[in-house]
Tab-separated table of C-alpha atoms and ligand atoms in Angstrom:
chain	number	residue	atom	x	y	z
G	1	UNK	CA	-14.420	32.876	33.349
G	2	UNK	CA	-12.651	35.620	35.666
G	3	UNK	CA	-11.157	38.602	33.962
G	4	UNK	CA	-7.666	38.634	33.249
G	5	UNK	CA	-5.230	40.215	35.546
G	6	UNK	CA	-3.731	43.693	34.596
G	7	UNK	CA	-0.469	43.524	32.613
G	8	UNK	CA	1.955	46.400	32.556
G	9	UNK	CA	1.033	49.506	30.817
G	10	UNK	CA	2.144	49.553	26.996
G	11	UNK	CA	2.134	45.693	27.045
G	12	UNK	CA	2.010	44.301	23.723
G	13	UNK	CA	-0.662	41.726	22.437
G	14	UNK	CA	0.127	40.004	19.232
G	15	UNK	CA	-0.142	36.599	17.242
G	16	UNK	CA	2.540	34.775	15.424
G	17	UNK	CA	2.999	32.902	12.146
G	18	UNK	CA	5.667	31.803	9.820
G	19	UNK	CA	6.182	32.061	6.177
G	20	UNK	CA	6.553	28.546	4.968
G	21	UNK	CA	3.698	27.638	7.378
G	22	UNK	CA	0.943	30.002	5.918
G	23	UNK	CA	1.947	31.740	2.739
G	24	UNK	CA	1.390	29.193	0.039
G	25	UNK	CA	2.447	30.658	-3.709
G	26	UNK	CA	5.453	28.671	-3.388
G	27	UNK	CA	6.359	29.085	-7.233
G	28	UNK	CA	5.224	32.607	-7.295
G	29	UNK	CA	7.052	36.326	-8.052
G	30	UNK	CA	10.434	34.485	-8.447
G	31	UNK	CA	10.606	32.541	-5.136
G	32	UNK	CA	13.211	30.004	-4.702
G	33	UNK	CA	13.159	26.682	-3.457
G	34	UNK	CA	13.567	26.310	0.279
G	35	UNK	CA	14.545	23.085	2.312
G	36	UNK	CA	11.109	22.859	3.299
G	37	UNK	CA	9.716	22.665	-0.166
G	38	UNK	CA	12.348	19.816	-0.830
G	39	UNK	CA	11.809	18.013	2.111
G	40	UNK	CA	7.778	18.046	2.222
G	41	UNK	CA	7.773	16.708	-1.290
G	42	UNK	CA	9.942	13.578	-0.590
G	43	UNK	CA	7.801	10.611	0.507
G	44	UNK	CA	6.966	9.741	4.009
G	45	UNK	CA	8.367	13.124	5.552
G	46	UNK	CA	5.103	14.786	6.302
G	47	UNK	CA	1.834	13.408	7.288
G	48	UNK	CA	-0.235	12.485	4.381
G	49	UNK	CA	2.488	13.903	1.950
G	50	UNK	CA	1.220	17.370	3.037
G	51	UNK	CA	3.212	20.338	1.675
G	52	UNK	CA	2.962	24.093	2.021
G	53	UNK	CA	2.693	24.724	-1.675
G	54	UNK	CA	-0.770	26.621	-0.871
G	55	UNK	CA	-0.991	26.389	2.874
G	56	UNK	CA	-3.293	29.219	4.120
G	57	UNK	CA	-2.739	31.120	0.651
G	58	UNK	CA	-1.555	33.994	2.827
G	59	UNK	CA	0.517	35.477	0.138
G	60	UNK	CA	-2.859	36.346	-1.677
G	61	UNK	CA	-5.160	36.615	1.372
G	62	UNK	CA	-3.142	38.763	3.466
G	63	UNK	CA	-5.467	41.722	3.599
G	64	UNK	CA	-7.980	39.514	5.086
G	65	UNK	CA	-5.695	38.063	7.768
G	66	UNK	CA	-4.552	41.645	8.736
G	67	UNK	CA	-8.292	42.532	9.131
G	68	UNK	CA	-8.582	39.428	11.539
G	69	UNK	CA	-5.594	40.531	13.726
G	70	UNK	CA	-7.234	44.214	13.739
G	71	UNK	CA	-10.731	42.962	14.601
G	72	UNK	CA	-9.211	41.006	17.466
G	73	UNK	CA	-7.943	44.034	19.210
G	74	UNK	CA	-4.105	42.595	18.678
G	75	UNK	CA	-1.685	45.334	18.498
G	76	UNK	CA	1.152	43.387	17.004
G	77	UNK	CA	1.975	40.682	14.473
G	78	UNK	CA	4.888	38.528	14.403
G	79	UNK	CA	5.408	37.135	10.987
G	80	UNK	CA	8.649	35.672	8.991
G	81	UNK	CA	10.110	36.563	5.859
G	82	UNK	CA	10.845	33.768	3.393
G	83	UNK	CA	14.511	33.861	2.515
G	84	UNK	CA	13.902	32.152	-0.881
G	85	UNK	CA	11.435	35.109	-2.013
G	86	UNK	CA	14.376	37.682	-1.368
G	87	UNK	CA	17.216	35.705	-2.335
G	88	UNK	CA	15.982	32.608	-4.457
G	89	UNK	CA	19.434	31.144	-4.697
G	90	UNK	CA	20.451	32.220	-0.987
G	91	UNK	CA	22.692	35.040	-2.008
G	92	UNK	CA	23.166	37.931	-4.677
G	93	UNK	CA	21.037	40.643	-5.419
G	94	UNK	CA	17.127	41.006	-3.919
G	95	UNK	CA	14.164	39.660	-5.869
G	96	UNK	CA	12.263	42.920	-6.007
G	97	UNK	CA	8.846	41.232	-6.122
G	98	UNK	CA	9.642	39.211	-2.849
G	99	UNK	CA	10.441	42.380	-0.946
G	100	UNK	CA	7.413	44.193	-2.496
G	101	UNK	CA	5.249	41.396	-0.695
G	102	UNK	CA	6.584	42.351	2.664
G	103	UNK	CA	6.445	46.064	1.776
G	104	UNK	CA	2.780	45.771	1.053
G	105	UNK	CA	1.956	43.727	4.215
G	106	UNK	CA	4.097	46.164	6.470
G	107	UNK	CA	2.130	49.083	5.236
G	108	UNK	CA	-1.214	47.191	5.305
G	109	UNK	CA	-0.282	46.422	9.193
G	110	UNK	CA	0.263	50.182	9.754
G	111	UNK	CA	-2.907	51.296	8.324
G	112	UNK	CA	-4.824	49.199	11.014
G	113	UNK	CA	-2.201	50.423	13.709
G	114	UNK	CA	-0.602	46.971	14.118
G	115	UNK	CA	3.215	46.773	15.081
G	116	UNK	CA	5.067	44.309	12.718
G	117	UNK	CA	7.502	41.940	14.189
G	118	UNK	CA	9.333	39.983	11.413
G	119	UNK	CA	11.367	37.067	12.051
G	120	UNK	CA	14.154	36.707	9.193
G	121	UNK	CA	14.568	33.024	9.427
G	122	UNK	CA	11.824	30.609	10.567
G	123	UNK	CA	13.390	27.382	9.192
G	124	UNK	CA	13.103	27.923	5.367
G	125	UNK	CA	16.543	27.966	4.230
G	126	UNK	CA	17.212	28.403	0.513
G	127	UNK	CA	18.203	25.045	-1.055
G	128	UNK	CA	21.398	25.997	-2.621
G	129	UNK	CA	22.633	27.052	0.650
G	130	UNK	CA	21.637	23.446	1.883
G	131	UNK	CA	23.241	21.876	-0.836
G	132	UNK	CA	26.468	23.831	0.160
G	133	UNK	CA	26.191	22.370	3.488
G	134	UNK	CA	23.441	24.581	5.233
G	135	UNK	CA	24.160	25.575	8.908
G	136	UNK	CA	26.997	23.092	8.772
G	137	UNK	CA	28.792	25.483	6.691
G	138	UNK	CA	30.149	28.600	8.192
G	139	UNK	CA	29.407	30.541	4.933
G	140	UNK	CA	25.730	30.458	5.690
G	141	UNK	CA	26.246	32.885	8.679
G	142	UNK	CA	27.493	35.536	6.332
G	143	UNK	CA	25.042	34.972	3.618
G	144	UNK	CA	22.366	35.179	6.699
G	145	UNK	CA	23.646	38.664	7.445
G	146	UNK	CA	23.668	39.965	3.855
G	147	UNK	CA	20.046	38.786	3.406
G	148	UNK	CA	19.237	40.663	6.676
G	149	UNK	CA	20.684	43.690	5.403
G	150	UNK	CA	18.845	43.479	2.139
G	151	UNK	CA	15.422	43.140	3.988
G	152	UNK	CA	16.149	46.130	6.489
G	153	UNK	CA	17.652	48.494	3.594
G	154	UNK	CA	13.913	48.049	2.099
G	155	UNK	CA	11.273	47.864	5.230
G	156	UNK	CA	13.597	49.000	7.847
G	157	UNK	CA	11.927	52.657	7.941
G	158	UNK	CA	8.819	51.175	9.013
G	159	UNK	CA	9.942	48.234	11.186
G	160	UNK	CA	11.697	49.018	14.570
G	161	UNK	CA	11.779	45.483	15.981
G	162	UNK	CA	13.384	42.588	14.421
G	163	UNK	CA	13.918	38.899	15.414
G	164	UNK	CA	16.759	37.109	13.744
G	165	UNK	CA	16.379	33.361	14.068
G	166	UNK	CA	13.362	31.331	15.363
G	167	UNK	CA	14.060	28.483	17.706
G	168	UNK	CA	17.514	27.604	16.626
G	169	UNK	CA	17.650	24.696	19.082
G	170	UNK	CA	14.771	23.056	17.494
G	171	UNK	CA	16.145	23.542	13.690
G	172	UNK	CA	19.333	22.021	14.880
G	173	UNK	CA	17.844	19.232	17.083
G	174	UNK	CA	14.703	18.134	14.788
G	175	UNK	CA	16.392	19.406	11.286
G	176	UNK	CA	20.014	18.205	11.710
G	177	UNK	CA	20.212	15.914	14.486
G	178	UNK	CA	17.116	13.722	14.300
G	179	UNK	CA	15.818	14.081	10.788
G	180	UNK	CA	12.203	14.813	11.766
G	181	UNK	CA	12.371	18.298	10.013
G	182	UNK	CA	13.952	19.629	7.024
G	183	UNK	CA	16.846	19.142	5.989
G	184	UNK	CA	16.168	15.806	7.354
G	185	UNK	CA	19.688	15.071	8.369
G	186	UNK	CA	20.542	12.522	11.273
G	187	UNK	CA	23.768	13.638	12.613
G	188	UNK	CA	23.098	13.350	16.511
G	189	UNK	CA	25.566	15.644	18.586
G	190	UNK	CA	27.640	16.188	15.374
G	191	UNK	CA	24.865	18.600	14.623
G	192	UNK	CA	26.381	21.245	17.062
G	193	UNK	CA	28.172	23.261	14.455
G	194	UNK	CA	24.887	24.148	13.208
G	195	UNK	CA	24.330	25.921	16.735
G	196	UNK	CA	27.347	27.619	16.306
G	197	UNK	CA	26.914	28.918	12.678
G	198	UNK	CA	23.235	29.933	13.608
G	199	UNK	CA	24.491	31.965	16.546
G	200	UNK	CA	27.136	33.548	14.480
G	201	UNK	CA	24.640	34.444	11.727
G	202	UNK	CA	22.759	36.065	14.530
G	203	UNK	CA	25.365	38.124	15.715
G	204	UNK	CA	26.492	39.312	12.325
G	205	UNK	CA	22.928	40.117	11.301
G	206	UNK	CA	22.090	41.726	14.622
G	207	UNK	CA	25.214	44.019	14.126
G	208	UNK	CA	23.873	44.916	10.559
G	209	UNK	CA	20.342	45.881	12.184
G	210	UNK	CA	22.011	47.893	14.721
G	211	UNK	CA	23.853	49.765	12.254
G	212	UNK	CA	20.554	51.091	11.027
G	213	UNK	CA	19.589	51.907	14.618
G	214	UNK	CA	16.967	49.055	14.755
G	215	UNK	CA	16.027	46.792	17.777
G	216	UNK	CA	17.136	43.074	17.595
G	217	UNK	CA	15.881	39.814	19.355
G	218	UNK	CA	15.927	36.320	18.658
G	219	UNK	CA	13.277	33.779	19.427
G	220	UNK	CA	14.409	30.895	21.332
G	221	UNK	CA	12.339	27.794	22.476
G	222	UNK	CA	12.697	27.159	26.448
G	223	UNK	CA	11.811	24.158	28.160
G	224	UNK	CA	12.043	23.824	31.850
G	225	UNK	CA	13.847	20.590	32.455
G	226	UNK	CA	12.672	18.331	35.262
G	227	UNK	CA	14.984	15.411	36.379
G	228	UNK	CA	13.357	11.901	35.891
G	229	UNK	CA	15.125	10.278	39.009
G	230	UNK	CA	17.100	10.924	41.789
G	231	UNK	CA	20.491	9.131	40.861
G	232	UNK	CA	23.602	11.367	40.128
G	233	UNK	CA	23.399	9.927	36.475
G	234	UNK	CA	19.777	11.218	36.322
G	235	UNK	CA	20.840	14.735	37.712
G	236	UNK	CA	23.980	14.651	35.189
G	237	UNK	CA	21.687	13.832	32.280
G	238	UNK	CA	19.296	16.436	33.077
G	239	UNK	CA	22.013	18.935	33.625
G	240	UNK	CA	23.342	18.214	30.186
G	241	UNK	CA	20.115	18.277	28.545
G	242	UNK	CA	19.342	21.832	29.999
G	243	UNK	CA	22.383	22.939	28.601
G	244	UNK	CA	21.755	21.858	25.223
G	245	UNK	CA	18.252	22.950	25.006
G	246	UNK	CA	18.214	25.969	27.051
G	247	UNK	CA	21.660	27.378	27.673
G	248	UNK	CA	23.584	26.583	24.416
G	249	UNK	CA	21.599	29.398	22.605
G	250	UNK	CA	21.472	31.799	25.453
G	251	UNK	CA	24.825	31.886	27.262
G	252	UNK	CA	26.724	32.743	24.474
G	253	UNK	CA	24.521	35.702	23.507
G	254	UNK	CA	23.926	37.093	27.242
G	255	UNK	CA	27.434	35.800	28.770
G	256	UNK	CA	29.743	35.469	25.836
G	257	UNK	CA	30.440	31.772	26.386
G	258	UNK	CA	29.461	28.333	25.940
G	259	UNK	CA	27.935	26.614	28.822
G	260	UNK	CA	30.506	24.669	31.042
G	261	UNK	CA	27.994	21.409	30.624
G	262	UNK	CA	28.790	21.522	26.989
G	263	UNK	CA	32.748	21.878	27.534
G	264	UNK	CA	33.364	18.288	26.374
G	265	UNK	CA	31.306	18.880	23.217
G	266	UNK	CA	32.893	22.383	22.984
G	267	UNK	CA	36.381	20.637	22.676
G	268	UNK	CA	35.115	18.077	20.451
G	269	UNK	CA	32.235	18.958	17.881
G	270	UNK	CA	32.577	22.407	18.255
G	271	UNK	CA	36.334	22.511	18.885
G	272	UNK	CA	37.715	23.232	15.453
G	273	UNK	CA	34.892	25.756	14.263
G	274	UNK	CA	34.776	28.512	16.902
G	275	UNK	CA	37.201	31.086	15.848
G	276	UNK	CA	38.852	33.857	17.437
G	277	UNK	CA	36.125	36.848	17.389
G	278	UNK	CA	33.167	34.725	16.977
G	279	UNK	CA	32.331	34.679	20.619
G	280	UNK	CA	32.474	38.550	20.754
G	281	UNK	CA	30.422	38.714	17.493
G	282	UNK	CA	27.565	36.375	18.898
G	283	UNK	CA	27.584	38.497	22.080
G	284	UNK	CA	26.472	41.786	20.220
G	285	UNK	CA	23.990	43.136	22.613
G	286	UNK	CA	20.286	41.901	22.428
G	287	UNK	CA	17.813	44.483	23.089
G	288	UNK	CA	15.037	42.013	23.895
G	289	UNK	CA	14.955	38.209	24.032
G	290	UNK	CA	11.785	36.346	22.805
G	291	UNK	CA	10.573	33.341	24.501
G	292	UNK	CA	8.816	30.466	23.017
G	293	UNK	CA	7.043	28.240	25.409
G	294	UNK	CA	4.918	24.940	25.195
G	295	UNK	CA	5.709	22.510	27.845
G	296	UNK	CA	8.661	21.066	30.390
G	297	UNK	CA	10.699	18.144	29.469
G	298	UNK	CA	11.819	15.501	31.768
G	299	UNK	CA	14.982	13.934	31.376
G	300	UNK	CA	16.798	10.801	32.976
G	301	UNK	CA	20.250	8.938	32.364
G	302	UNK	CA	20.621	7.246	29.148
G	303	UNK	CA	23.396	5.354	27.516
G	304	UNK	CA	24.716	6.941	24.359
G	305	UNK	CA	24.298	4.724	21.401
G	306	UNK	CA	24.388	4.908	17.503
G	307	UNK	CA	20.664	4.544	17.707
G	308	UNK	CA	19.710	7.446	19.580
G	309	UNK	CA	22.607	9.777	18.164
G	310	UNK	CA	25.072	9.310	20.734
G	311	UNK	CA	22.757	11.099	23.264
G	312	UNK	CA	23.600	10.853	27.074
G	313	UNK	CA	20.247	11.055	28.219
G	314	UNK	CA	16.647	9.936	27.894
G	315	UNK	CA	13.336	11.680	27.501
G	316	UNK	CA	10.619	10.518	30.048
G	317	UNK	CA	6.847	11.549	29.643
G	318	UNK	CA	5.258	13.898	31.743
G	319	UNK	CA	2.350	12.301	33.321
G	320	UNK	CA	-0.290	13.571	35.407
G	321	UNK	CA	-1.095	16.795	33.512
G	322	UNK	CA	-3.973	17.233	30.853
G	323	UNK	CA	-2.422	17.137	27.171
G	324	UNK	CA	-2.902	18.909	23.872
G	325	UNK	CA	-4.260	17.541	20.727
G	326	UNK	CA	-0.634	17.006	20.118
G	327	UNK	CA	-0.076	15.109	23.372
G	328	UNK	CA	1.887	17.556	25.071
G	329	UNK	CA	1.376	18.121	28.594
G	330	UNK	CA	-0.224	21.284	29.485
G	331	UNK	CA	1.902	22.975	32.373
G	332	UNK	CA	1.094	26.715	32.997
G	333	UNK	CA	3.281	27.042	35.800
G	334	UNK	CA	6.155	25.979	33.465
G	335	UNK	CA	6.136	29.290	31.683
G	336	UNK	CA	6.680	31.045	35.087
G	337	UNK	CA	9.208	28.659	36.280
G	338	UNK	CA	11.367	29.346	32.994
G	339	UNK	CA	11.101	33.009	33.132
G	340	UNK	CA	11.992	33.185	36.784
G	341	UNK	CA	15.040	30.885	35.899
G	342	UNK	CA	16.144	32.925	33.082
G	343	UNK	CA	16.240	35.917	35.421
G	344	UNK	CA	18.200	33.803	38.271
G	345	UNK	CA	20.763	32.476	35.735
G	346	UNK	CA	21.240	35.926	33.862
G	347	UNK	CA	20.639	38.608	36.271
G	348	UNK	CA	21.076	42.102	34.933
G	349	UNK	CA	22.457	40.677	31.692
G	350	UNK	CA	18.820	39.608	30.820
G	351	UNK	CA	17.221	42.027	28.414
G	352	UNK	CA	13.283	42.746	28.682
G	353	UNK	CA	11.527	39.690	27.420
G	354	UNK	CA	8.669	39.180	24.792
G	355	UNK	CA	6.581	35.919	24.704
G	356	UNK	CA	6.988	35.329	21.040
G	357	UNK	CA	5.085	32.114	20.980
G	358	UNK	CA	2.780	30.062	23.359
G	359	UNK	CA	-0.344	28.045	22.242
G	360	UNK	CA	-1.944	24.702	21.737
G	361	UNK	CA	-3.281	22.473	18.995
G	362	UNK	CA	-6.887	21.241	19.715
G	363	UNK	CA	-9.095	18.853	17.649
G	364	UNK	CA	-11.406	21.400	16.427
G	365	UNK	CA	-14.723	20.068	15.001
G	366	UNK	CA	-16.874	22.916	13.477
G	367	UNK	CA	-20.626	22.508	14.699
G	368	UNK	CA	-23.558	22.552	12.381
G	369	UNK	CA	-23.221	26.517	12.101
G	370	UNK	CA	-19.603	26.269	11.529
G	371	UNK	CA	-18.905	27.663	14.762
G	372	UNK	CA	-15.815	26.030	16.652
G	373	UNK	CA	-16.049	25.780	20.244
G	374	UNK	CA	-12.330	25.400	21.347
G	375	UNK	CA	-12.725	25.474	24.912
G	376	UNK	CA	-9.736	23.765	25.557
G	377	UNK	CA	-7.549	26.697	23.890
G	378	UNK	CA	-9.338	29.424	25.929
G	379	UNK	CA	-8.466	27.368	29.124
G	380	UNK	CA	-4.765	26.901	27.698
G	381	UNK	CA	-4.399	30.691	26.701
G	382	UNK	CA	-6.160	31.733	30.158
G	383	UNK	CA	-3.902	29.537	32.367
G	384	UNK	CA	-0.964	30.446	30.713
G	385	UNK	CA	-1.352	34.136	30.905
G	386	UNK	CA	-2.162	34.152	34.749
G	387	UNK	CA	1.059	32.172	35.111
G	388	UNK	CA	2.891	34.817	33.036
G	389	UNK	CA	1.276	37.417	35.227
G	390	UNK	CA	2.567	35.713	38.147
G	391	UNK	CA	6.071	35.974	36.695
G	392	UNK	CA	5.746	39.699	36.106
G	393	UNK	CA	4.509	40.254	39.857
G	394	UNK	CA	7.873	38.058	40.553
G	395	UNK	CA	9.732	40.954	39.024
G	396	UNK	CA	10.402	39.550	35.322
G	397	UNK	CA	10.416	42.211	32.707
G	398	UNK	CA	7.746	40.913	30.417
G	399	UNK	CA	6.984	43.494	27.410
G	400	UNK	CA	4.416	41.408	25.401
G	401	UNK	CA	2.830	38.294	24.738
G	402	UNK	CA	2.264	36.409	21.295
G	403	UNK	CA	-0.194	33.504	20.599
G	404	UNK	CA	0.775	30.977	18.139
G	405	UNK	CA	-0.977	31.056	16.088
G	406	UNK	CA	-3.270	33.313	14.292
G	407	UNK	CA	-4.662	30.819	12.326
G	408	UNK	CA	-4.345	27.075	11.869
G	409	UNK	CA	-1.499	26.221	9.364
G	410	UNK	CA	0.935	23.703	8.109
G	411	UNK	CA	2.196	22.265	11.108
G	412	UNK	CA	5.761	20.977	9.786
G	413	UNK	CA	5.966	17.208	9.891
G	414	UNK	CA	2.310	16.860	11.125
G	415	UNK	CA	1.073	18.442	7.797
G	416	UNK	CA	-2.370	20.012	8.461
G	417	UNK	CA	-3.163	17.643	11.256
G	418	UNK	CA	-2.386	19.714	14.102
G	419	UNK	CA	-4.614	23.019	14.292
G	420	UNK	CA	-3.061	25.707	16.456
G	421	UNK	CA	-5.306	28.770	15.325
G	422	UNK	CA	-7.243	31.360	17.043
G	423	UNK	CA	-8.795	31.263	13.470
G	424	UNK	CA	-9.809	28.035	11.853
G	425	UNK	CA	-8.908	27.553	8.104
G	426	UNK	CA	-10.741	25.127	5.928
G	427	UNK	CA	-7.807	23.747	3.807
G	428	UNK	CA	-10.006	22.832	0.969
G	429	UNK	CA	-11.944	26.106	0.766
G	430	UNK	CA	-9.412	28.203	2.448
G	431	UNK	CA	-12.177	29.903	4.053
G	432	UNK	CA	-11.293	31.434	7.504
G	433	UNK	CA	-13.754	31.128	10.660
G	434	UNK	CA	-12.586	32.817	14.112
G	435	UNK	CA	-12.938	30.206	16.936
G	436	UNK	CA	-14.471	30.650	20.071
G	437	UNK	CA	-11.096	31.591	21.533
G	438	UNK	CA	-10.625	34.396	18.976
G	439	UNK	CA	-13.951	35.889	20.489
G	440	UNK	CA	-12.840	35.528	23.985
G	441	UNK	CA	-9.551	37.141	23.312
G	442	UNK	CA	-11.235	39.983	21.500
G	443	UNK	CA	-13.363	40.444	24.692
G	444	UNK	CA	-10.447	40.160	26.983
G	445	UNK	CA	-8.651	42.852	25.314
G	446	UNK	CA	-11.643	45.144	24.805
G	447	UNK	CA	-12.316	44.967	28.434
G	448	UNK	CA	-8.789	46.088	29.243
G	449	UNK	CA	-9.770	49.447	27.450
S	501	BGC	C1	7.635	26.731	16.095
S	501	BGC	C2	6.201	26.729	15.275
S	501	BGC	C3	5.472	25.804	15.397
S	501	BGC	C4	4.980	25.476	16.787
S	501	BGC	C5	4.135	24.507	17.320
S	501	BGC	C6	7.155	26.208	17.342
S	501	BGC	O1	8.320	25.135	17.542
S	501	BGC	O2	8.351	27.868	15.834
S	501	BGC	O3	6.782	27.014	13.880
S	501	BGC	O4	4.362	25.607	14.534
S	501	BGC	O5	5.997	25.384	17.678
S	501	BGC	O6	4.817	23.100	17.069
């Protein structure tokens, strides 16, 4: 395979994970219940009824996982902090044993020269907050800022860069709109207040982190939107979907307003809840923008109906591309397309970018020696890095790239069925085995000097 092109000096190479997907130890050291504990234990919610009770047992095996990062030559680690470990009921004083865990992790990373990049919220909301309305309730935004402050007070002396929320669009859409993720609500477009309250929580937490002189970003999921047909109705549907998926969580941050295409919704679902001063709080300056990219989305006209949650669009398959084990189309140039598109839309308002997630699931089967030949992942990463390099050549300021994921983990509604890791995890023995992609990455990074 040809060597990877050269990325700018100081470019950060990392891997990403999240708390509920890897930690396990669900009832240890005072950890409270999260919406994912509740949801995954309900019949029929996850494949095979699987849960994150044990997951990768990272809570106990983290030194081994930090060693895997270091041996790969990765310079950064994006992990998330489990809010219910810090505030078991979602408010009140910190559970010190929870903070101790992340304190040890941060020190362990520092010993190996790895930059920590924590995400404060990767979907595991404390259940008592959900019982009070979750992100439909404005109060959750204030609780989030208080929680951010508790964590920063403890590890902010060693952690310079912070991510507030992971993929607020996916959390709103799958968690509150369609019921595929926790908390399992099926509100359709009536889930829109979840967007505003997450954005407000982000802004308030960002201000608290800035008070401490820390850098702040958010990790958004972006999908280039491709129009399914050529009719005006198709174009309008794609325009609306683009506003919902891509602009809703970026325009308020960078432009201080909601996208025009959502004006009607802004009058309706958002009308009563956006208060004076909210947009100013949300537009707290971002130091960097986190971009998670998996694939484009093809969208055409659709009649709103109760069955589709009142959505004025239909999602169409993207044919003609290879797919991952998940069935997601592999479109490396989509990464370039979205980055160039972000720069075109936001211009000077666009801060430097980190790719905070990119990767694929593969049907890994270990051979007789236990080795995992995940050539499809190597191809995926190689092709996406070339597309990323092209975007950098075209002038997009990208500072780093984080692979999803360091290791196989609990893939939400898919249980342990989809494997995204550079490292295989045997979920019976919890043994870790670096895959071929891990060795490929280590060699590629070593050759860069
Ligand atoms: C999420 C991860 C997830 C990955 C693959 C992203 O949407 O942030 O938690 O595992 O996609 O589905």
